[in-house]
Coordinates of C-alpha atoms in Angstrom, one line a residue:
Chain A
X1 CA 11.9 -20.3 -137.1
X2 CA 10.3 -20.1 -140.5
X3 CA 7.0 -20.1 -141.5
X4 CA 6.8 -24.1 -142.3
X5 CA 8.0 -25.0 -139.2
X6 CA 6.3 -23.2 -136.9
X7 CA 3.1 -24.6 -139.2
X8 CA 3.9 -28.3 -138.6
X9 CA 4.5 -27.3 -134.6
X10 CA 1.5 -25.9 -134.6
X11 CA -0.3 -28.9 -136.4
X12 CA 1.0 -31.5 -134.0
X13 CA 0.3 -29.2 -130.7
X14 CA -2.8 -28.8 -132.0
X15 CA -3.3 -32.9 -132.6
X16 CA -1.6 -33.6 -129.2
X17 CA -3.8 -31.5 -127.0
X18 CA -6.8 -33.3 -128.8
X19 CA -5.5 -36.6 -128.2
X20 CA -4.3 -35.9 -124.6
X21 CA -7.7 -34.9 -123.7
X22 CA -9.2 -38.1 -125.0
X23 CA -6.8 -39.9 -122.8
X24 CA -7.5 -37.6 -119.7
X25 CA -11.1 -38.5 -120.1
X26 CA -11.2 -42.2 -120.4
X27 CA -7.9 -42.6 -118.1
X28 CA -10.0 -41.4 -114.7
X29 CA -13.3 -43.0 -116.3
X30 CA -14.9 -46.3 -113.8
X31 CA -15.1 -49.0 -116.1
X32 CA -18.7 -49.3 -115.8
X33 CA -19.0 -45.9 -117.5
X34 CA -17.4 -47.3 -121.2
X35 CA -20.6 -49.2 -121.1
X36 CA -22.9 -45.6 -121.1
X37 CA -24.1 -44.2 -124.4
X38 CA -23.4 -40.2 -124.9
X39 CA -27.0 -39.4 -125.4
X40 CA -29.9 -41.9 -125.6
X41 CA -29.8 -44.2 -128.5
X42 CA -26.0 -43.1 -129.7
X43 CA -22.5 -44.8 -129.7
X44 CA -21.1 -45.8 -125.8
X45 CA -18.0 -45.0 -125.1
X46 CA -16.4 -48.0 -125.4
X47 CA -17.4 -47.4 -128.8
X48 CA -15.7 -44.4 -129.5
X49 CA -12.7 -44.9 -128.3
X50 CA -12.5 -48.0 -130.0
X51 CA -13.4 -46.2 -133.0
X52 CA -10.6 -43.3 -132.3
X53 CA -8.1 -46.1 -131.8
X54 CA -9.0 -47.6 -135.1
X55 CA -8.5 -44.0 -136.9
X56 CA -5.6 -43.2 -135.4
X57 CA -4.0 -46.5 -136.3
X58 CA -5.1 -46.5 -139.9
X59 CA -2.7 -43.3 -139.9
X60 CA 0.3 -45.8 -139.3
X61 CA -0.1 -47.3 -143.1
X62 CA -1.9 -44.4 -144.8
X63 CA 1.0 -42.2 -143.5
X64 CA 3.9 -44.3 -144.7
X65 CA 4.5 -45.3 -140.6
X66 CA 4.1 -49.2 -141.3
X67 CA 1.3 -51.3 -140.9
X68 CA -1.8 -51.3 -138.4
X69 CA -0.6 -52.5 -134.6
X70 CA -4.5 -53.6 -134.3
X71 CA -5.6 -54.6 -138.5
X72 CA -9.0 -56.6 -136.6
X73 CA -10.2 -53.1 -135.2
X74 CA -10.8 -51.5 -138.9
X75 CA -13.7 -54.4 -138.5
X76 CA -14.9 -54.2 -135.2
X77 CA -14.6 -50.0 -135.0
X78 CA -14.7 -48.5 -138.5
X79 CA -17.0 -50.8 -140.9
X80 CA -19.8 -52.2 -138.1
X81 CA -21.5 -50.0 -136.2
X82 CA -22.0 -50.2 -132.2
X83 CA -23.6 -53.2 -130.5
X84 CA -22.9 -55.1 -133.6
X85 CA -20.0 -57.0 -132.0
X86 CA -19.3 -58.7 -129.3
X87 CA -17.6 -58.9 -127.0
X88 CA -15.6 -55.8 -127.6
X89 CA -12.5 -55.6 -126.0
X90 CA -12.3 -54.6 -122.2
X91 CA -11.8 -51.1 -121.6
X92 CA -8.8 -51.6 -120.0
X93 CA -7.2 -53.4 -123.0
X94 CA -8.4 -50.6 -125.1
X95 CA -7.5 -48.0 -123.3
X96 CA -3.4 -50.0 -123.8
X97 CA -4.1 -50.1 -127.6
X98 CA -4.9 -46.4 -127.6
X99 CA -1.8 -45.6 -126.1
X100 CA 0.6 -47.6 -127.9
X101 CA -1.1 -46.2 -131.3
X102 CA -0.8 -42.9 -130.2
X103 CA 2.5 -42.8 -129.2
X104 CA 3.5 -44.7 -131.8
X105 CA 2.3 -41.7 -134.0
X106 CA 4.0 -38.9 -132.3
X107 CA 7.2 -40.6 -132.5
X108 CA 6.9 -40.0 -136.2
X109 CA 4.9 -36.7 -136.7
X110 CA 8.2 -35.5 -134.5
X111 CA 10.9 -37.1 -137.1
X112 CA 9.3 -35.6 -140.1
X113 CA 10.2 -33.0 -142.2
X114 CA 8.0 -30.4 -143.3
X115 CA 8.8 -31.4 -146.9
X116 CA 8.1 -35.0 -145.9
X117 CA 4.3 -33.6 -143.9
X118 CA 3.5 -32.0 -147.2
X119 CA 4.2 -35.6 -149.5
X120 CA 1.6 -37.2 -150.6
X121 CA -0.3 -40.1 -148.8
X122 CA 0.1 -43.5 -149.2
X123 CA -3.6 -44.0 -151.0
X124 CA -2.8 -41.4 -153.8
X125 CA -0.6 -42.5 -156.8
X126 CA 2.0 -40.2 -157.8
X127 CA -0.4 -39.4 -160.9
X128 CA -3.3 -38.2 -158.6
X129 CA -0.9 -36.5 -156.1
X130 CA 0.1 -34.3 -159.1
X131 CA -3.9 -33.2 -159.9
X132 CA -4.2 -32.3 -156.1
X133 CA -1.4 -31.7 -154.0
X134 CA -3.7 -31.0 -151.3
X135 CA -3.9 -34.6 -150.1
X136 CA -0.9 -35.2 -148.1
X137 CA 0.1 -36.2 -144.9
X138 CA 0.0 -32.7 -143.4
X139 CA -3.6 -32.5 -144.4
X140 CA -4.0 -36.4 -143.3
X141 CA -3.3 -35.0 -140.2
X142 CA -5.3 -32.4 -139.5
X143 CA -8.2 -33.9 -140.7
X144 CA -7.8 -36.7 -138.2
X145 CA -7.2 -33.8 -135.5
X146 CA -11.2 -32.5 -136.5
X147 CA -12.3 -36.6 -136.7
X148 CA -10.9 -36.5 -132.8
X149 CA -12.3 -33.3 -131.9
X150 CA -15.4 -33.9 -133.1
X151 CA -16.3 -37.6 -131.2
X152 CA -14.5 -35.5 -128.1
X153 CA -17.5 -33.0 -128.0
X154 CA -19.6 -36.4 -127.8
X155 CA -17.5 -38.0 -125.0
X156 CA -17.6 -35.1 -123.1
X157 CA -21.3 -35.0 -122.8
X158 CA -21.4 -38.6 -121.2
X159 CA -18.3 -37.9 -118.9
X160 CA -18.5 -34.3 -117.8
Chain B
X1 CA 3.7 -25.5 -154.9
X2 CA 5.9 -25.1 -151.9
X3 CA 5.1 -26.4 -148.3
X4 CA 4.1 -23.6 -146.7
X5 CA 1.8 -22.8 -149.1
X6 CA 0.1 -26.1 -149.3
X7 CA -0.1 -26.1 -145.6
X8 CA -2.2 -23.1 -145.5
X9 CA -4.6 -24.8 -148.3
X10 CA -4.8 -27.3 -146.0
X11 CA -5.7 -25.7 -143.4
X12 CA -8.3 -23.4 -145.0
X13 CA -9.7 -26.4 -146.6
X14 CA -10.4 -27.9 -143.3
X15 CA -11.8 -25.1 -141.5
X16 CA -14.3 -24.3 -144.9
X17 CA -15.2 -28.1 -144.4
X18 CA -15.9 -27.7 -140.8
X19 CA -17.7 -24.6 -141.5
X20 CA -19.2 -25.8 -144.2
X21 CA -21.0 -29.0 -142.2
X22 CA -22.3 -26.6 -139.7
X23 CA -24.1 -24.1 -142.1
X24 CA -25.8 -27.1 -144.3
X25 CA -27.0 -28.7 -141.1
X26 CA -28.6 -25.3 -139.8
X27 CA -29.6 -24.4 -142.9
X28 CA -32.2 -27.2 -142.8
X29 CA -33.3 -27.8 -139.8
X30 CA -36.7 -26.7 -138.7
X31 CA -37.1 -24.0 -136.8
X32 CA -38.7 -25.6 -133.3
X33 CA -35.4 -28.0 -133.5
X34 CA -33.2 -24.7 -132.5
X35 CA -34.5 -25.4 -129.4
X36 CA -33.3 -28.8 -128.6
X37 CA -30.8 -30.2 -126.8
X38 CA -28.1 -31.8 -127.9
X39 CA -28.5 -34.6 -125.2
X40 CA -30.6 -34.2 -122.5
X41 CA -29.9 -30.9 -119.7
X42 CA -26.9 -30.0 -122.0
X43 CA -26.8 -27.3 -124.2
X44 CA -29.7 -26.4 -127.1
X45 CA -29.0 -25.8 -130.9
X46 CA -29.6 -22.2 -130.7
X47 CA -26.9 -21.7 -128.4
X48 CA -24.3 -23.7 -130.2
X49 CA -25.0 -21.8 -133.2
X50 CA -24.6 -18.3 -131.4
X51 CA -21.6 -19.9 -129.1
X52 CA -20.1 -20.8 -132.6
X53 CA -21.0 -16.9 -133.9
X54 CA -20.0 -15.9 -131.2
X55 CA -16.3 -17.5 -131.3
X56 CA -15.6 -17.1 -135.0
X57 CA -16.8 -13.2 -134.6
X58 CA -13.9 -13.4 -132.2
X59 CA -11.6 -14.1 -134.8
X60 CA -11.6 -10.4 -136.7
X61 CA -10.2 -8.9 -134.1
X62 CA -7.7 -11.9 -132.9
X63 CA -6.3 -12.0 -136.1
X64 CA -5.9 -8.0 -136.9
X65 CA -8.9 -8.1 -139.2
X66 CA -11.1 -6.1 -137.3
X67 CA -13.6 -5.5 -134.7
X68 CA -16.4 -8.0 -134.2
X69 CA -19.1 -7.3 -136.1
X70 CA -21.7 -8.9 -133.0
X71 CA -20.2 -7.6 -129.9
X72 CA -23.0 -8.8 -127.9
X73 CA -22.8 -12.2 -128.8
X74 CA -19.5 -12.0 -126.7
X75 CA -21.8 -11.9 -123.3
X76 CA -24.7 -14.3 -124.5
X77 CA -23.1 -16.9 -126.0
X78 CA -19.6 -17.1 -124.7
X79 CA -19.7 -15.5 -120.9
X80 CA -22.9 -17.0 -120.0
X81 CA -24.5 -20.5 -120.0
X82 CA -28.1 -21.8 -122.3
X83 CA -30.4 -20.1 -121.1
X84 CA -29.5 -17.5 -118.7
X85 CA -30.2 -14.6 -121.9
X86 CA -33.7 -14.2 -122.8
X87 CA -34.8 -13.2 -125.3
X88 CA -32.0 -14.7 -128.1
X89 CA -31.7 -13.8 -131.5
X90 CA -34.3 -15.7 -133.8
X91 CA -32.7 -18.9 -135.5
X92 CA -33.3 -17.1 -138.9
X93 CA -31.4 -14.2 -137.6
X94 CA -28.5 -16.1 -136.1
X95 CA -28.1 -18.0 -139.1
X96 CA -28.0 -14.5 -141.1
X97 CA -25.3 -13.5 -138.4
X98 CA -23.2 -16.5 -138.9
X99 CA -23.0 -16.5 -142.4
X100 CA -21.9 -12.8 -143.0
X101 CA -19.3 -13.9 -139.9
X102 CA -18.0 -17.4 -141.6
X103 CA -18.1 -14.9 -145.0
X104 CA -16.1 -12.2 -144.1
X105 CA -13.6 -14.5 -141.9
X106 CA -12.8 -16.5 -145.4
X107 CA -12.1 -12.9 -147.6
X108 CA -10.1 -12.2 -144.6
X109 CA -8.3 -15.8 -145.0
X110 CA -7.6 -16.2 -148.9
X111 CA -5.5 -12.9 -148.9
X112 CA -3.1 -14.0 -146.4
X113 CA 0.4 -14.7 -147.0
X114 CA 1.9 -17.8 -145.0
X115 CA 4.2 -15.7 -143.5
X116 CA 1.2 -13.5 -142.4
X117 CA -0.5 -16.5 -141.3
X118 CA 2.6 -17.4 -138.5
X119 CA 3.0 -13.9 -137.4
X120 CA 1.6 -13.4 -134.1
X121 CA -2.1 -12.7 -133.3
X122 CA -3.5 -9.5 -131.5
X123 CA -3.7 -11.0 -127.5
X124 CA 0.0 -11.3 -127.8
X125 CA 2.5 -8.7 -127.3
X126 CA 6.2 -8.9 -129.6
X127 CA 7.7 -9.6 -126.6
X128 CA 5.4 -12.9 -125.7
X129 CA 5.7 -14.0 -129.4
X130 CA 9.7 -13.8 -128.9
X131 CA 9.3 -16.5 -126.3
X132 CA 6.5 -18.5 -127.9
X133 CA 6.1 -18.4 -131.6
X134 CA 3.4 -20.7 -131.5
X135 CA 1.0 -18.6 -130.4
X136 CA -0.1 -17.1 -134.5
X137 CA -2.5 -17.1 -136.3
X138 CA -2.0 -20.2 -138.0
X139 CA -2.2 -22.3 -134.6
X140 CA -5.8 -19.9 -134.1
X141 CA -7.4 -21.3 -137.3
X142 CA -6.0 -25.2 -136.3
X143 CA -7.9 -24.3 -132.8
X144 CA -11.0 -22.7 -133.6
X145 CA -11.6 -25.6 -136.6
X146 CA -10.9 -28.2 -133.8
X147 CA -13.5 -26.2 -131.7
X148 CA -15.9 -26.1 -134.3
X149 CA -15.7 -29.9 -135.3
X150 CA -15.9 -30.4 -131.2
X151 CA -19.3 -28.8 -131.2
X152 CA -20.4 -29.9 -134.4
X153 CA -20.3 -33.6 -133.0
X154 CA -22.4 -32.6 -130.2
X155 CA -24.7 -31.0 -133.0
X156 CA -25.2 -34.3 -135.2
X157 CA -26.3 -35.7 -132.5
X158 CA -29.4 -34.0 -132.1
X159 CA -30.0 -33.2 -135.9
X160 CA -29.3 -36.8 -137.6

């Protein structure tokens, strides 16, 4: 396999096992637990995985994937802060919207190519893409991977 | 610029920024906040700065760069829990050890080729890499940045 390939394999893995751990967790998680905070005075986790769901499915446009499944989460999940809407959703319904983002996204991290990974984004003209080619989708991607990695070391502190 | 090569950029771009967060929030903090937790009865700032040492130092070898250049950190911070060592290292000392770490990893990082990056790393034999050509060091760097941006939440939350 050549070096590209085995890059973009390597990216997704590395995105899938992040994202399949954030399931894992809230999946087996009582409900009354979304409603806990993952250390005195922080985001709950109802929070956060609202706030995962809305990143992941901004990828959907920024990638070139179509628009957002959930457009009234970049509100609730991205601009205001915790406690600053209610009612949230219920964690079961979340934990649905998660699923259907994220599977939604594998299905097309699998179909690209790794000429299409390294394109640019769809909020870059053509014009900045040429200044930096180092915002693309590929990079999109794995920057989202370290957004998910990093609010999973928080879960984990309320969970495990 | 071809994809392969823009994929490494990428991905040495989000390790340095990774990186990067963790040094500037050390860098400042006082010295008696070392010794926090993160949240309560889970793991102090020291630690996660030597666990995070500890890992990258690691690295050199993994990746054919080396031997680590703190072989005791190995014990402390990655075999044993917070506070089962004592004494640690000093939080001025640690930070000295985890900058000439993060430094000599990035030398080590720049001079690769991509198709250096996807050969295999030095816990695999040619025979396991036949079967799963995954297992490079490209995937290591996507791993250890998602393990550093993992911690690095839990570390915001005691430092913001």
């Amino acid at each position: 396999m050549i070096a590209e390939q085995l890059m973009v394999q390597s990216a997704i893995g590395n995105w899938t096992r992040t994202i399949q751990r954030v399931s894992s967790t809230f999946k087996v998680l009582p409900e009354a637990k979304f409603y806990e905070t993952v250390a005195p005075g922080r985001n709950r986790l109802i929070y956060l995985l609202g706030h995962l769901t809305a990143s992941n499915d901004g990828m959907l446009p920024l990638l070139g994937f179509g628009p957002r499944l959930y457009p009234a989460f970049e509100e609730t999940f991205l601009h205001r802060p915790d406690r600053s809407v209610d009612p949230l959703p219920s964690p079961a319904e979340l934990l649905r919207c998660w699923v259907e983002v994220t599977n939604r996204l594998q299905d097309h991290f699998t179909s690209l190519t790794p000429s299409e990974w390294v394109q640019r984004h769809q909020a870059m003209t053509d014009e900045d893409y040429v200044k930096d080619p180092g915002r693309n989708r590929f990079a999109v991607l794995l920057n989202r991977t370290s957004h998910a990695s990093f609010h999973l070391g928080q879960i984990i502190l309320a969970t495990k």
